[in-house]
Amino acid sequence: MKKIEAIIRPFRIDDVREALAEIGLKGMTLTEVKGDGRQKGHTELYRGSEYQIDFLPKIKLEVVVADKMVDKVVETIVKAAKTGQVGDGKIFVYPVEDVIRVRTGESGEDAL
């Protein structure tokens, strides 16, 4: 099993969620995060003063999938989240040793 963690633009989350549902992904965790990378940030004007926004809002999407689904899920996220501009995000893939469903006690792929 693998954990796929994707950092994407907030306005792309609906497209990504729908695309993942189409390939049969049943659950995910979303977190609103802020980050600083190549996109750099931007300046804003507030009450006549200009200030720099360094950390930009992003969405962190986390899913755990069977090994056989990893390539399909990553490909789907890339296709749905890509705008072609700096700041589209990153995807990380981690090994998962075990998963336990709290309600039933199921473990491994049965708990996904």
PDB file of N, CA and C in Angstrom, residues 10 51 54 76 111:
ATOM      1  N   PRO A  10      -5.968  25.466  -4.732  1.00  0.00           N
ATOM      2  CA  PRO A  10      -7.313  25.296  -4.174  1.00  0.00           C
ATOM      3  C   PRO A  10      -8.428  25.237  -5.218  1.00  0.00           C
ATOM      4  N   TYR A  51       2.156  45.099   1.070  1.00  0.00           N
ATOM      5  CA  TYR A  51       2.911  44.098   1.813  1.00  0.00           C
ATOM      6  C   TYR A  51       3.009  42.809   1.012  1.00  0.00           C
ATOM      7  N   ASP A  54       4.074  35.828   1.282  1.00  0.00           N
ATOM      8  CA  ASP A  54       5.057  34.803   0.921  1.00  0.00           C
ATOM      9  C   ASP A  54       4.456  33.405   0.872  1.00  0.00           C
ATOM     10  N   THR A  76      -4.023  10.559 -12.619  1.00  0.00           N
ATOM     11  CA  THR A  76      -5.310  11.257 -12.557  1.00  0.00           C
ATOM     12  C   THR A  76      -5.166  12.607 -11.864  1.00  0.00           C
ATOM     13  N   ALA A 111      -9.109  -2.701   4.836  1.00  0.00           N
ATOM     14  CA  ALA A 111      -9.451  -1.497   5.597  1.00  0.00           C
ATOM     15  C   ALA A 111      -9.519  -0.254   4.727  1.00  0.00           C
TER      16      ALA A 111
END
